Amino acid sequence: MVNATKPNIDDTCIINKKRLFAFALAVLLVTSVVATSALSSVKNAYGQGDNNWYLGKGAQPNSYYTYKIQNADTDQGQPFTMNIYFKQFNSTGHYWIAPVYVVTQGQVFNGTFHLSDLDLSVLGSSKIPDNMTRYASGYTNSIHWLASFVPKPGQSLSAAYWGKIASIGGSPIAPTGSAKVTVPAGAFDTKVVSWHKGSDNNIWISPNLPFPVKAQTFADVTTGNPPIQYAFDLLAKGQGPPPQPKSQIEIPKPPLTIQTPRGTYYIQLLWDPPTIQAGKSTDFGIIFQDASKTIVNQVSYSFKVTDPSGKVIADLHNQKAPDGTGIQKVNFDKEGPADILVSIDAVAGQPSGEFIENAEFHVIAVKG
């Protein structure tokens, strides 16, 4: 008779518990790896990884950035220089205190932007005088334009999709590659953010700078040569307070050429003598060209000259340029700046209608 040994119930329980523990640990490790991988994917998709970028990334107190900016809705697309100084961060209001200087046509305007920590938008508490308002808008519509797509925490610079402009047609906005770009501030390794809507539009981003380095974008027009919507280049950057610019008289020299807002025409203004003198007559020549820079014939136009107070110096309507050129004579009573508005009223008998086809030129008369 064989005596069978009865299994030890306690030993069996211990073995089963160890197996259950090992199984649970394995499941936990697998779950952890999957979760970490998923979280990493989410972070990369929403810009919380190492490759993310947003407006304001890399901003440091006591640093400045200087840009040359051209915006279609500011000074009729004429370029201006803007210096933004990140003086200090307000931790209570969560915004940057940023004194700003704008230099345009020899004049200097200044104010103080309060830039949101979220996306560097200009807050309502900013101290912006009236003569700076249009340049604050120029900032919003140029170097700040990407903010609606990449507020903090931003998006990945290798993402396949950042968003799309809220209008019909066109490709999505997204990083499309890398490029080394040279601007007056130096050479930068950048990521190129692009989209196509009528034209190719590009913005060059250096991953550790709070603003893009460079941009060139075009207006969405159905006819004509698309005009610049906004373009900018980084001129300089540095630590400490920037050099404060001084106003100086900058005498415009002929010829001046401005594209009309829809991009349909170019209007060129010339004058003789090249230095406009108060108390003496100046002959102005106007040349009308289409989007391809070809002379436009049979133009009917208006010619208006005003001083800074709004006083009308000359106001001429129904002027004719049968061969695409016109001539006007103006006498400036006193020295100082003046604005010349040339409007195309009709071409070959076809009125411009509701479309505004004009260009405003800024000139200065000196003491005769």
Short mmCIF file of C-alpha atoms in Angstrom, two decimals:
data_model
loop_
_atom_site.label_atom_id
_atom_site.label_comp_id
_atom_site.label_asym_id
_atom_site.label_seq_id
_atom_site.Cartn_x
_atom_site.Cartn_y
_atom_site.Cartn_z
CA MET A 1 0.00 0.00 0.00
CA VAL A 2 1.43 3.30 -1.07
CA ASN A 3 1.06 6.23 1.23
CA ALA A 4 0.37 9.36 -0.86
CA THR A 5 1.65 12.63 0.57
CA LYS A 6 -1.11 15.24 0.82
CA PRO A 7 -0.20 18.56 -0.75
CA ASN A 8 0.43 21.46 1.59
CA ILE A 9 -2.45 23.86 1.08
CA ASP A 10 -0.44 26.84 2.40
CA ASP A 11 2.40 26.19 -0.11
CA THR A 12 -0.07 25.97 -2.98
CA CYS A 13 -1.65 29.33 -2.02
CA ILE A 14 1.74 30.97 -1.83
CA ILE A 15 2.69 29.69 -5.30
CA ASN A 16 -0.62 30.89 -6.78
CA LYS A 17 -0.23 34.29 -5.16
CA LYS A 18 3.27 34.64 -6.59
CA ARG A 19 2.00 33.74 -10.05
CA LEU A 20 -0.86 36.25 -9.76
CA PHE A 21 1.56 38.92 -8.57
CA ALA A 22 3.93 38.25 -11.46
CA PHE A 23 1.05 38.37 -13.93
CA ALA A 24 -0.30 41.61 -12.45
CA LEU A 25 3.19 43.16 -12.54
CA ALA A 26 3.60 42.19 -16.20
CA VAL A 27 0.20 43.69 -17.08
CA LEU A 28 1.11 46.87 -15.19
CA LEU A 29 4.42 47.19 -17.04
CA VAL A 30 2.76 46.67 -20.44
CA THR A 31 0.01 49.18 -19.56
CA SER A 32 2.62 51.67 -18.42
CA VAL A 33 4.59 51.35 -21.66
CA VAL A 34 1.43 51.74 -23.77
CA ALA A 35 0.26 54.70 -21.71
CA THR A 36 3.66 56.39 -21.90
CA SER A 37 3.73 55.87 -25.66
CA ALA A 38 0.20 57.23 -26.04
CA LEU A 39 0.98 60.22 -23.83
CA SER A 40 4.11 60.90 -25.83
CA SER A 41 2.06 60.82 -29.03
CA VAL A 42 -0.50 63.22 -27.58
CA LYS A 43 2.22 65.55 -26.36
CA ASN A 44 3.86 65.57 -29.75
CA ALA A 45 0.54 66.15 -31.51
CA TYR A 46 -0.36 69.08 -29.26
CA GLY A 47 3.07 70.56 -28.98
CA GLN A 48 4.00 69.51 -25.43
CA GLY A 49 7.05 67.57 -26.57
CA ASP A 50 10.56 68.87 -27.12
CA ASN A 51 9.68 69.85 -30.70
CA ASN A 52 6.87 72.23 -29.87
CA TRP A 53 6.72 75.96 -30.62
CA TYR A 54 4.37 78.78 -29.67
CA LEU A 55 4.39 82.57 -29.79
CA GLY A 56 6.52 83.61 -26.84
CA LYS A 57 8.69 80.51 -26.56
CA GLY A 58 12.18 81.51 -25.46
CA ALA A 59 11.19 85.04 -24.39
CA GLN A 60 13.52 86.32 -21.67
CA PRO A 61 13.40 89.46 -19.55
CA ASN A 62 15.66 92.30 -20.66
CA SER A 63 15.82 91.17 -24.29
CA TYR A 64 14.71 92.88 -27.50
CA TYR A 65 13.80 92.05 -31.10
CA THR A 66 13.75 94.50 -34.02
CA TYR A 67 11.75 93.80 -37.18
CA LYS A 68 11.18 95.40 -40.55
CA ILE A 69 7.47 94.88 -41.20
CA GLN A 70 5.30 95.37 -44.26
CA ASN A 71 1.55 94.93 -43.82
CA ALA A 72 -1.06 95.63 -46.47
CA ASP A 73 -3.40 97.27 -43.96
CA THR A 74 -0.78 99.55 -42.39
CA ASP A 75 0.43 102.71 -44.19
CA GLN A 76 -0.72 101.23 -47.52
CA GLY A 77 1.83 98.48 -47.29
CA GLN A 78 4.82 100.76 -46.81
CA PRO A 79 7.47 99.18 -44.55
CA PHE A 80 8.17 100.30 -40.99
CA THR A 81 10.58 99.20 -38.26
CA MET A 82 9.31 97.90 -34.90
CA ASN A 83 11.42 97.25 -31.81
CA ILE A 84 9.91 95.12 -29.01
CA TYR A 85 11.69 95.09 -25.65
CA PHE A 86 10.72 92.33 -23.19
CA LYS A 87 11.48 94.48 -20.19
CA GLN A 88 9.98 92.29 -17.46
CA PHE A 89 7.28 89.72 -16.77
CA ASN A 90 4.25 90.57 -14.63
CA SER A 91 3.63 87.33 -12.73
CA THR A 92 0.37 88.62 -11.24
CA GLY A 93 -1.27 89.51 -14.56
CA HIS A 94 0.64 86.87 -16.54
CA TYR A 95 1.88 89.25 -19.22
CA TRP A 96 5.08 90.78 -20.53
CA ILE A 97 5.68 94.50 -20.10
CA ALA A 98 7.13 95.44 -23.47
CA PRO A 99 8.07 99.01 -24.48
CA VAL A 100 7.73 99.32 -28.26
CA TYR A 101 9.28 101.77 -30.72
CA VAL A 102 8.15 102.23 -34.31
CA VAL A 103 10.24 104.10 -36.87
CA THR A 104 8.60 105.10 -40.15
CA GLN A 105 9.61 107.75 -42.67
CA GLY A 106 11.92 109.40 -40.16
CA GLN A 107 9.28 109.59 -37.43
CA VAL A 108 9.41 107.68 -34.14
CA PHE A 109 6.32 106.52 -32.22
CA ASN A 110 6.41 104.68 -28.93
CA GLY A 111 4.11 102.96 -26.46
CA THR A 112 4.04 99.99 -24.12
CA PHE A 113 2.48 96.67 -25.05
CA HIS A 114 1.24 94.24 -22.41
CA LEU A 115 1.78 90.91 -24.17
CA SER A 116 -0.19 87.90 -22.97
CA ASP A 117 1.86 84.97 -21.68
CA LEU A 118 -0.52 82.69 -23.62
CA ASP A 119 0.24 83.92 -27.15
CA LEU A 120 1.86 87.41 -26.97
CA SER A 121 -1.39 89.13 -27.97
CA VAL A 122 -1.66 92.84 -27.15
CA LEU A 123 -3.83 93.19 -24.05
CA GLY A 124 -6.33 95.97 -23.39
CA SER A 125 -4.24 97.26 -20.48
CA SER A 126 -1.48 98.25 -22.93
CA LYS A 127 -0.48 101.92 -23.10
CA ILE A 128 -0.84 102.73 -26.78
CA PRO A 129 -1.18 106.37 -27.94
CA ASP A 130 -3.38 107.16 -30.92
CA ASN A 131 -0.45 107.48 -33.33
CA MET A 132 0.63 103.92 -32.41
CA THR A 133 -2.76 102.22 -32.85
CA ARG A 134 -2.30 101.30 -36.51
CA TYR A 135 1.12 99.82 -35.74
CA ALA A 136 -0.31 97.71 -32.93
CA SER A 137 -2.70 96.34 -35.56
CA GLY A 138 0.25 95.89 -37.90
CA TYR A 139 1.95 93.79 -35.21
CA THR A 140 -1.16 91.65 -34.73
CA ASN A 141 -1.48 91.07 -38.47
CA SER A 142 2.15 90.19 -39.13
CA ILE A 143 4.67 88.81 -36.62
CA HIS A 144 1.80 87.81 -34.29
CA TRP A 145 -0.43 86.31 -37.01
CA LEU A 146 0.35 82.65 -36.20
CA ALA A 147 -0.88 82.99 -32.60
CA SER A 148 -4.35 81.64 -33.39
CA PHE A 149 -2.74 78.38 -34.53
CA VAL A 150 -0.04 78.02 -31.88
CA PRO A 151 -1.00 79.54 -28.52
CA LYS A 152 0.75 78.06 -25.51
CA PRO A 153 1.51 75.09 -25.22
CA GLY A 154 1.88 75.26 -29.01
CA GLN A 155 2.13 72.60 -31.67
CA SER A 156 4.87 70.33 -32.93
CA LEU A 157 7.19 71.68 -35.59
CA SER A 158 7.00 68.26 -37.24
CA ALA A 159 3.19 67.97 -37.12
CA ALA A 160 1.36 67.28 -40.37
CA TYR A 161 -1.39 69.82 -39.66
CA TRP A 162 -1.66 73.08 -37.70
CA GLY A 163 -4.99 74.34 -38.95
CA LYS A 164 -6.66 76.09 -41.85
CA ILE A 165 -7.61 79.65 -42.68
CA ALA A 166 -11.33 80.25 -42.21
CA SER A 167 -12.09 80.76 -45.89
CA ILE A 168 -12.95 78.54 -48.83
CA GLY A 169 -10.13 76.81 -50.67
CA GLY A 170 -6.42 76.62 -50.07
CA SER A 171 -4.21 74.12 -48.33
CA PRO A 172 -3.84 73.65 -44.57
CA ILE A 173 -1.19 75.52 -42.59
CA ALA A 174 1.58 73.16 -41.50
CA PRO A 175 5.35 72.75 -41.14
CA THR A 176 6.76 71.66 -44.49
CA GLY A 177 10.48 71.28 -43.90
CA SER A 178 13.70 72.86 -42.70
CA ALA A 179 15.75 75.70 -44.16
CA LYS A 180 18.71 77.86 -43.25
CA VAL A 181 17.62 81.45 -43.72
CA THR A 182 19.70 84.62 -43.58
CA VAL A 183 18.20 87.91 -42.42
CA PRO A 184 19.91 91.11 -41.21
CA ALA A 185 20.01 89.67 -37.66
CA GLY A 186 22.06 86.67 -38.86
CA ALA A 187 21.69 83.13 -40.19
CA PHE A 188 19.17 80.80 -38.54
CA ASP A 189 18.26 77.13 -38.80
CA THR A 190 14.50 77.24 -39.20
CA LYS A 191 11.36 75.23 -39.73
CA VAL A 192 9.23 76.48 -42.61
CA VAL A 193 5.49 76.80 -42.02
CA SER A 194 3.62 77.05 -45.32
CA TRP A 195 0.24 77.10 -47.00
CA HIS A 196 -1.03 77.75 -50.49
CA LYS A 197 -4.01 79.92 -51.28
CA GLY A 198 -3.59 81.59 -54.64
CA SER A 199 0.14 81.88 -53.90
CA ASP A 200 2.75 80.09 -51.82
CA ASN A 201 2.98 81.62 -48.35
CA ASN A 202 5.90 80.93 -46.01
CA ILE A 203 6.91 81.71 -42.44
CA TRP A 204 10.35 80.77 -41.12
CA ILE A 205 10.54 79.80 -37.42
CA SER A 206 13.64 79.43 -35.28
CA PRO A 207 12.53 76.97 -32.55
CA ASN A 208 13.98 78.97 -29.63
CA LEU A 209 12.86 82.49 -30.57
CA PRO A 210 9.54 84.01 -29.42
CA PHE A 211 8.62 85.33 -32.89
CA PRO A 212 9.24 83.94 -36.38
CA VAL A 213 12.43 85.06 -38.10
CA LYS A 214 10.94 85.89 -41.48
CA ALA A 215 7.68 85.77 -43.44
CA GLN A 216 6.34 86.41 -46.91
CA THR A 217 2.60 86.07 -47.50
CA PHE A 218 0.23 87.31 -50.17
CA ALA A 219 -3.31 88.64 -50.29
CA ASP A 220 -6.02 86.34 -51.59
CA VAL A 221 -7.25 88.08 -54.74
CA THR A 222 -9.20 86.69 -57.69
CA THR A 223 -7.58 88.89 -60.34
CA GLY A 224 -4.29 90.64 -60.83
CA ASN A 225 -0.91 90.03 -59.27
CA PRO A 226 -1.38 89.20 -55.56
CA PRO A 227 0.05 92.01 -53.41
CA ILE A 228 1.98 91.37 -50.21
CA GLN A 229 -0.39 90.71 -47.30
CA TYR A 230 2.41 90.84 -44.80
CA ALA A 231 6.14 90.30 -44.81
CA PHE A 232 8.83 90.79 -42.20
CA ASP A 233 12.48 90.20 -41.41
CA LEU A 234 14.30 90.09 -38.08
CA LEU A 235 16.76 92.99 -38.18
CA ALA A 236 18.40 92.60 -34.77
CA LYS A 237 18.10 90.95 -31.37
CA GLY A 238 19.99 91.42 -28.14
CA GLN A 239 20.12 91.73 -24.37
CA GLY A 240 19.54 94.89 -22.39
CA PRO A 241 17.56 97.99 -23.36
CA PRO A 242 17.72 98.60 -27.13
CA PRO A 243 19.16 101.83 -28.56
CA GLN A 244 16.35 104.39 -28.51
CA PRO A 245 15.76 105.74 -32.03
CA LYS A 246 15.46 109.47 -32.64
CA SER A 247 13.10 111.24 -35.00
CA GLN A 248 14.73 112.75 -38.03
CA ILE A 249 13.43 114.33 -41.17
CA GLU A 250 13.53 111.79 -43.98
CA ILE A 251 12.92 113.44 -47.32
CA PRO A 252 11.24 111.05 -49.80
CA LYS A 253 12.89 110.87 -53.20
CA PRO A 254 11.13 110.24 -56.50
CA PRO A 255 9.88 107.97 -57.89
CA LEU A 256 7.54 106.37 -55.36
CA THR A 257 5.48 103.34 -56.43
CA ILE A 258 2.54 101.85 -54.53
CA GLN A 259 0.31 98.93 -55.49
CA THR A 260 -3.42 99.48 -55.02
CA PRO A 261 -5.11 97.46 -52.24
CA ARG A 262 -6.58 94.81 -54.58
CA GLY A 263 -3.29 94.39 -56.39
CA THR A 264 -4.86 95.40 -59.71
CA TYR A 265 -2.71 98.47 -60.46
CA TYR A 266 0.56 100.17 -59.65
CA ILE A 267 0.62 103.94 -59.32
CA GLN A 268 3.95 105.72 -59.62
CA LEU A 269 4.52 109.30 -58.50
CA LEU A 270 7.40 111.46 -59.74
CA TRP A 271 8.14 115.14 -59.18
CA ASP A 272 10.45 117.90 -60.33
CA PRO A 273 12.46 119.46 -58.83
CA PRO A 274 13.40 116.39 -56.71
CA THR A 275 13.36 118.57 -53.57
CA ILE A 276 9.93 120.08 -53.01
CA GLN A 277 10.28 123.69 -51.84
CA ALA A 278 7.61 125.70 -50.04
CA GLY A 279 6.41 128.72 -51.95
CA LYS A 280 7.44 127.30 -55.31
CA SER A 281 5.57 125.20 -57.84
CA THR A 282 6.31 121.49 -58.15
CA ASP A 283 5.44 119.43 -61.20
CA PHE A 284 4.09 115.98 -60.39
CA GLY A 285 3.97 113.12 -62.88
CA ILE A 286 1.69 110.10 -62.39
CA ILE A 287 2.17 106.79 -64.21
CA PHE A 288 -0.54 104.11 -64.18
CA GLN A 289 0.40 100.45 -64.66
CA ASP A 290 -1.43 97.15 -64.41
CA ALA A 291 -0.37 94.22 -62.22
CA SER A 292 2.27 93.18 -64.78
CA LYS A 293 3.80 96.71 -64.77
CA THR A 294 2.40 97.51 -68.24
CA ILE A 295 1.19 101.07 -68.88
CA VAL A 296 -2.61 101.39 -68.67
CA ASN A 297 -4.26 103.76 -71.16
CA GLN A 298 -7.46 105.80 -70.92
CA VAL A 299 -7.35 106.40 -67.17
CA SER A 300 -9.66 108.81 -65.39
CA TYR A 301 -8.30 109.77 -61.96
CA SER A 302 -8.53 112.10 -58.97
CA PHE A 303 -5.61 113.95 -57.36
CA LYS A 304 -5.86 115.29 -53.80
CA VAL A 305 -3.20 116.94 -51.64
CA THR A 306 -3.66 117.65 -47.90
CA ASP A 307 -1.45 118.81 -45.05
CA PRO A 308 -1.21 117.00 -41.65
CA SER A 309 -4.13 119.03 -40.24
CA GLY A 310 -6.39 117.84 -43.07
CA LYS A 311 -6.37 121.20 -44.88
CA VAL A 312 -6.84 120.66 -48.61
CA ILE A 313 -4.02 122.06 -50.75
CA ALA A 314 -5.37 120.70 -54.06
CA ASP A 315 -8.41 118.59 -54.95
CA LEU A 316 -8.80 117.70 -58.61
CA HIS A 317 -11.35 115.30 -60.11
CA ASN A 318 -12.03 113.79 -63.53
CA GLN A 319 -8.41 114.17 -64.61
CA LYS A 320 -7.43 112.36 -67.83
CA ALA A 321 -4.42 110.19 -68.59
CA PRO A 322 -5.11 108.94 -72.14
CA ASP A 323 -1.63 107.46 -72.52
CA GLY A 324 -1.41 106.27 -68.90
CA THR A 325 0.44 109.33 -67.64
CA GLY A 326 -0.77 112.49 -65.95
CA ILE A 327 0.80 115.79 -64.90
CA GLN A 328 -0.21 118.09 -62.05
CA LYS A 329 1.28 121.32 -60.70
CA VAL A 330 1.09 122.05 -56.96
CA ASN A 331 2.28 125.00 -54.86
CA PHE A 332 2.96 124.24 -51.20
CA ASP A 333 2.42 127.36 -49.10
CA LYS A 334 4.53 126.19 -46.16
CA GLU A 335 7.19 123.65 -45.34
CA GLY A 336 6.33 120.31 -43.76
CA PRO A 337 4.79 116.95 -44.67
CA ALA A 338 1.86 116.47 -47.04
CA ASP A 339 -0.21 113.54 -48.29
CA ILE A 340 -1.01 112.99 -51.97
CA LEU A 341 -3.92 110.66 -52.73
CA VAL A 342 -4.21 109.42 -56.32
CA SER A 343 -7.41 107.50 -57.09
CA ILE A 344 -8.24 105.59 -60.27
CA ASP A 345 -11.89 106.37 -61.04
CA ALA A 346 -12.20 104.56 -64.37
CA VAL A 347 -10.14 102.72 -66.98
CA ALA A 348 -11.21 102.70 -70.64
CA GLY A 349 -14.60 104.04 -69.57
CA GLN A 350 -15.18 101.30 -66.97
CA PRO A 351 -15.69 102.82 -63.50
CA SER A 352 -13.85 101.30 -60.54
CA GLY A 353 -17.23 101.09 -58.82
CA GLU A 354 -17.19 99.80 -55.26
CA PHE A 355 -13.54 98.79 -55.48
CA ILE A 356 -10.99 101.21 -54.06
CA GLU A 357 -8.10 101.62 -56.46
CA ASN A 358 -5.88 104.30 -54.97
CA ALA A 359 -2.50 105.03 -53.48
CA GLU A 360 -1.49 107.56 -50.84
CA PHE A 361 1.98 109.09 -51.00
CA HIS A 362 3.79 111.00 -48.26
CA VAL A 363 6.01 113.91 -49.33
CA ILE A 364 7.78 116.75 -47.51
CA ALA A 365 8.21 120.36 -48.57
CA VAL A 366 11.32 122.10 -47.27
CA LYS A 367 12.00 125.78 -46.73
CA GLY A 368 12.48 127.52 -50.06
#
